[in-house]
Amino acid sequence: MSSIKGTYQLIFDDLRWYFMLFSTITLGLSVIYLLISFMFNIPSGTEAALFGPTFGGICTFAVAGLVIPIQVAIGLGSTRVQFLKSYNVMASLMVVASITFLNLLYLIMNFLFDKGINKFHFFHAGEWYSTNYHFFSYYWIDLMIGFFILGISSLIAVLIRRLGVLNFLILLVGISIIITLSSITGYIPTFFGWILENNVLMIFTILGIVGMILQSLTFPMMKNAPLKMKSRE
């Protein structure tokens, strides 16, 4: 097996494990909700959430899939560039596969809700776009959220690796101060309020694009990065 195929296989094995783990948890939650619907006399439309494990799985793979296998891949003869290419492909696949599985569950649970079998109403960010369930619109919104979570998680992991924990925290505080001062002016809340009132799909699409940009930034930052995290000193 070539180093290229070996690198893809290494990261794919991680992807498959994380996907199966968190998808099983999400499926288990769905079954629990159905059992509660059967066993207890709860009001129809009781609020619940189903997306937690899926987004948690994307966040976990974004960090673990980037930080943990790199030393193994380099040890097997792969280059950093090849590893990062493989990681970015597999990370995107993780988002698409996880979001697809989640929204298929939403579709099934919504069908069972209409039939009176499932009594839970699952919160979805797509409700800011339409209170009526639309599979493709809801799927797109979840997909964009998934890519944003992927991008922000992987960038944080890279920054901590390159800067060290202390320097990263200093950077985080500085960014927080800038955002806080910007919010005081009122422009940021007004801008996002306008988007939410006029085009919800736009703001989630922008979030997804921002996530993709953040994800792409990990490539130059990790291309010449040391294999071990920067020390505190």
CSV table of C-alpha atoms in Angstrom, one decimal:
chain,number,residue,atom,x,y,z
A,1,MET,CA,0.0,0.0,0.0
A,2,SER,CA,1.4,3.4,-1.0
A,3,SER,CA,1.8,6.2,1.6
A,4,ILE,CA,-1.0,8.2,-0.1
A,5,LYS,CA,-3.5,5.3,0.2
A,6,GLY,CA,-2.2,4.5,3.6
A,7,THR,CA,-2.8,8.0,4.8
A,8,TYR,CA,-6.3,8.1,3.4
A,9,GLN,CA,-7.1,4.7,5.0
A,10,LEU,CA,-5.7,5.8,8.4
A,11,ILE,CA,-7.9,8.9,8.6
A,12,PHE,CA,-10.9,7.1,7.1
A,13,ASP,CA,-10.7,4.4,9.8
A,14,ASP,CA,-10.9,7.2,12.4
A,15,LEU,CA,-13.8,8.8,10.5
A,16,ARG,CA,-15.7,5.5,10.3
A,17,TRP,CA,-15.2,5.0,14.1
A,18,TYR,CA,-16.3,8.5,15.1
A,19,PHE,CA,-19.2,8.4,12.6
A,20,MET,CA,-20.5,5.1,13.9
A,21,LEU,CA,-20.1,6.1,17.5
A,22,PHE,CA,-22.0,9.4,17.4
A,23,SER,CA,-24.5,8.2,14.9
A,24,THR,CA,-25.3,5.3,17.1
A,25,ILE,CA,-25.8,7.7,20.0
A,26,THR,CA,-28.1,9.8,17.9
A,27,LEU,CA,-30.1,6.8,16.8
A,28,GLY,CA,-30.3,5.6,20.4
A,29,LEU,CA,-31.7,9.0,21.5
A,30,SER,CA,-34.4,8.6,18.8
A,31,VAL,CA,-35.3,5.2,20.0
A,32,ILE,CA,-35.5,6.5,23.6
A,33,TYR,CA,-37.8,9.4,22.5
A,34,LEU,CA,-40.1,6.9,20.8
A,35,LEU,CA,-40.2,4.6,23.8
A,36,ILE,CA,-41.1,7.6,26.0
A,37,SER,CA,-43.8,8.5,23.5
A,38,PHE,CA,-45.2,5.0,23.9
A,39,MET,CA,-44.8,4.5,27.6
A,40,PHE,CA,-45.8,7.9,29.0
A,41,ASN,CA,-48.7,10.2,28.4
A,42,ILE,CA,-46.8,13.3,27.5
A,43,PRO,CA,-48.3,16.2,25.5
A,44,SER,CA,-47.9,16.1,21.8
A,45,GLY,CA,-45.2,18.6,20.6
A,46,THR,CA,-43.1,18.4,23.7
A,47,GLU,CA,-39.8,20.1,22.9
A,48,ALA,CA,-36.6,18.0,22.6
A,49,ALA,CA,-33.3,18.1,20.9
A,50,LEU,CA,-31.6,15.5,18.7
A,51,PHE,CA,-28.6,17.3,17.1
A,52,GLY,CA,-26.2,17.3,20.0
A,53,PRO,CA,-24.3,14.1,19.3
A,54,THR,CA,-24.0,14.8,15.6
A,55,PHE,CA,-22.4,18.2,16.1
A,56,GLY,CA,-20.4,16.9,18.9
A,57,GLY,CA,-19.1,14.1,16.6
A,58,ILE,CA,-18.1,16.7,14.0
A,59,CYS,CA,-16.3,18.8,16.6
A,60,THR,CA,-14.5,15.7,18.0
A,61,PHE,CA,-13.3,14.4,14.6
A,62,ALA,CA,-12.2,18.0,13.6
A,63,VAL,CA,-9.8,18.0,16.6
A,64,ALA,CA,-8.9,14.3,17.1
A,65,GLY,CA,-8.6,13.5,13.3
A,66,LEU,CA,-6.2,16.4,12.9
A,67,VAL,CA,-4.0,16.2,16.0
A,68,ILE,CA,-3.8,12.5,16.8
A,69,PRO,CA,-3.0,10.6,13.5
A,70,ILE,CA,-0.4,13.1,12.1
A,71,GLN,CA,2.5,11.5,13.9
A,72,VAL,CA,1.4,8.0,12.8
A,73,ALA,CA,1.0,9.2,9.2
A,74,ILE,CA,4.4,10.9,9.1
A,75,GLY,CA,5.9,7.8,10.7
A,76,LEU,CA,4.5,5.6,7.9
A,77,GLY,CA,6.1,7.8,5.2
A,78,SER,CA,3.4,10.4,4.5
A,79,THR,CA,4.2,14.1,4.1
A,80,ARG,CA,2.4,16.8,6.0
A,81,VAL,CA,0.9,18.1,2.8
A,82,GLN,CA,-0.5,14.7,1.9
A,83,PHE,CA,-1.8,14.2,5.4
A,84,LEU,CA,-3.6,17.6,5.4
A,85,LYS,CA,-5.1,16.9,2.0
A,86,SER,CA,-6.4,13.5,3.3
A,87,TYR,CA,-7.7,15.1,6.5
A,88,ASN,CA,-9.6,17.9,4.7
A,89,VAL,CA,-11.3,15.4,2.3
A,90,MET,CA,-12.2,13.1,5.2
A,91,ALA,CA,-13.4,16.0,7.4
A,92,SER,CA,-15.7,17.2,4.7
A,93,LEU,CA,-17.0,13.7,4.3
A,94,MET,CA,-17.6,13.4,8.0
A,95,VAL,CA,-19.8,16.6,7.9
A,96,VAL,CA,-21.8,15.4,4.9
A,97,ALA,CA,-22.3,11.9,6.2
A,98,SER,CA,-23.2,13.0,9.7
A,99,ILE,CA,-25.6,15.7,8.6
A,100,THR,CA,-27.3,13.4,6.1
A,101,PHE,CA,-27.8,10.7,8.7
A,102,LEU,CA,-29.2,13.3,11.2
A,103,ASN,CA,-31.6,14.8,8.7
A,104,LEU,CA,-32.9,11.4,7.6
A,105,LEU,CA,-33.7,10.8,11.3
A,106,TYR,CA,-35.5,14.1,11.4
A,107,LEU,CA,-37.5,13.1,8.3
A,108,ILE,CA,-38.5,9.8,9.9
A,109,MET,CA,-39.3,11.3,13.3
A,110,ASN,CA,-41.3,14.1,11.6
A,111,PHE,CA,-43.3,11.4,9.7
A,112,LEU,CA,-43.9,9.5,12.9
A,113,PHE,CA,-45.0,12.8,14.6
A,114,ASP,CA,-47.6,13.4,11.9
A,115,LYS,CA,-48.9,9.8,12.5
A,116,GLY,CA,-49.1,10.4,16.2
A,117,ILE,CA,-46.4,7.8,17.1
A,118,ASN,CA,-43.7,10.3,18.1
A,119,LYS,CA,-44.9,13.0,20.4
A,120,PHE,CA,-41.7,15.0,20.5
A,121,HIS,CA,-41.0,18.2,18.5
A,122,PHE,CA,-37.3,18.4,17.9
A,123,PHE,CA,-35.8,21.9,17.8
A,124,HIS,CA,-34.0,22.8,14.5
A,125,ALA,CA,-32.3,26.0,13.5
A,126,GLY,CA,-34.3,25.8,10.3
A,127,GLU,CA,-37.3,26.9,12.3
A,128,TRP,CA,-35.9,30.4,12.1
A,129,TYR,CA,-36.4,30.1,8.3
A,130,SER,CA,-39.7,28.3,8.3
A,131,THR,CA,-41.9,26.8,11.1
A,132,ASN,CA,-43.1,24.2,8.5
A,133,TYR,CA,-40.7,21.3,8.0
A,134,HIS,CA,-38.8,21.5,4.7
A,135,PHE,CA,-36.3,18.7,4.3
A,136,PHE,CA,-33.8,20.4,1.8
A,137,SER,CA,-33.9,23.8,3.5
A,138,TYR,CA,-33.4,22.2,6.9
A,139,TYR,CA,-30.7,19.9,5.5
A,140,TRP,CA,-28.8,22.9,4.0
A,141,ILE,CA,-28.9,24.8,7.3
A,142,ASP,CA,-27.5,21.9,9.2
A,143,LEU,CA,-24.9,21.3,6.6
A,144,MET,CA,-23.7,24.9,6.9
A,145,ILE,CA,-23.7,24.7,10.7
A,146,GLY,CA,-21.6,21.5,10.4
A,147,PHE,CA,-19.0,23.1,8.2
A,148,PHE,CA,-18.8,26.1,10.6
A,149,ILE,CA,-18.3,23.8,13.6
A,150,LEU,CA,-15.7,21.8,11.6
A,151,GLY,CA,-13.8,25.0,10.7
A,152,ILE,CA,-13.8,26.7,14.1
A,153,SER,CA,-12.9,23.4,15.9
A,154,SER,CA,-10.0,22.6,13.6
A,155,LEU,CA,-8.6,26.1,13.7
A,156,ILE,CA,-8.7,26.2,17.5
A,157,ALA,CA,-6.9,22.9,17.6
A,158,VAL,CA,-4.2,24.2,15.3
A,159,LEU,CA,-3.8,27.5,17.2
A,160,ILE,CA,-3.4,25.7,20.5
A,161,ARG,CA,-0.8,23.3,18.8
A,162,ARG,CA,1.2,26.2,17.3
A,163,LEU,CA,0.9,28.8,20.0
A,164,GLY,CA,0.6,26.7,23.2
A,165,VAL,CA,-2.3,27.0,25.6
A,166,LEU,CA,-1.2,30.2,27.3
A,167,ASN,CA,-0.6,32.2,24.2
A,168,PHE,CA,-3.8,30.9,22.7
A,169,LEU,CA,-5.8,32.1,25.7
A,170,ILE,CA,-4.1,35.5,25.5
A,171,LEU,CA,-5.1,35.7,21.8
A,172,LEU,CA,-8.7,34.6,22.7
A,173,VAL,CA,-9.0,37.3,25.3
A,174,GLY,CA,-7.8,39.9,22.7
A,175,ILE,CA,-10.3,38.8,20.1
A,176,SER,CA,-13.1,38.8,22.8
A,177,ILE,CA,-12.3,42.4,23.7
A,178,ILE,CA,-12.4,43.4,20.0
A,179,ILE,CA,-15.8,41.7,19.5
A,180,THR,CA,-17.1,43.3,22.7
A,181,LEU,CA,-16.0,46.8,21.6
A,182,SER,CA,-17.5,46.2,18.1
A,183,SER,CA,-20.8,45.1,19.7
A,184,ILE,CA,-21.1,48.3,21.7
A,185,THR,CA,-21.3,50.4,18.6
A,186,GLY,CA,-24.5,48.5,17.7
A,187,TYR,CA,-23.5,47.7,14.1
A,188,ILE,CA,-23.0,44.0,14.5
A,189,PRO,CA,-26.3,43.2,16.3
A,190,THR,CA,-28.1,45.5,13.7
A,191,PHE,CA,-26.5,43.7,10.8
A,192,PHE,CA,-27.2,40.2,12.0
A,193,GLY,CA,-30.7,41.2,13.1
A,194,TRP,CA,-31.4,42.4,9.5
A,195,ILE,CA,-30.2,39.2,8.0
A,196,LEU,CA,-32.3,37.0,10.4
A,197,GLU,CA,-35.4,39.1,9.6
A,198,ASN,CA,-34.8,39.1,5.8
A,199,ASN,CA,-32.8,36.1,4.7
A,200,VAL,CA,-32.1,33.3,7.3
A,201,LEU,CA,-30.6,31.0,4.6
A,202,MET,CA,-28.1,33.7,3.8
A,203,ILE,CA,-26.7,33.9,7.3
A,204,PHE,CA,-26.3,30.1,7.6
A,205,THR,CA,-24.7,30.0,4.2
A,206,ILE,CA,-22.3,32.7,5.3
A,207,LEU,CA,-21.5,30.7,8.4
A,208,GLY,CA,-20.8,27.6,6.3
A,209,ILE,CA,-18.5,29.6,4.0
A,210,VAL,CA,-16.7,31.1,7.0
A,211,GLY,CA,-16.2,27.6,8.4
A,212,MET,CA,-14.7,26.4,5.1
A,213,ILE,CA,-12.3,29.4,5.1
A,214,LEU,CA,-11.3,28.7,8.7
A,215,GLN,CA,-10.8,25.0,7.7
A,216,SER,CA,-8.6,26.0,4.7
A,217,LEU,CA,-6.4,28.2,7.1
A,218,THR,CA,-5.4,25.0,8.9
A,219,PHE,CA,-3.4,23.9,5.8
A,220,PRO,CA,-0.7,26.6,5.7
A,221,MET,CA,-0.6,26.7,9.5
A,222,MET,CA,0.0,22.9,9.9
A,223,LYS,CA,2.1,22.4,6.7
A,224,ASN,CA,5.4,23.2,8.6
A,225,ALA,CA,4.1,22.7,12.1
A,226,PRO,CA,6.1,20.6,14.6
A,227,LEU,CA,4.7,17.2,15.4
A,228,LYS,CA,4.4,18.1,19.1
A,229,MET,CA,2.4,20.9,20.6
A,230,LYS,CA,4.3,24.0,21.6
A,231,SER,CA,5.4,23.9,25.2
A,232,ARG,CA,4.2,26.5,27.8
A,233,GLU,CA,7.6,28.1,28.0
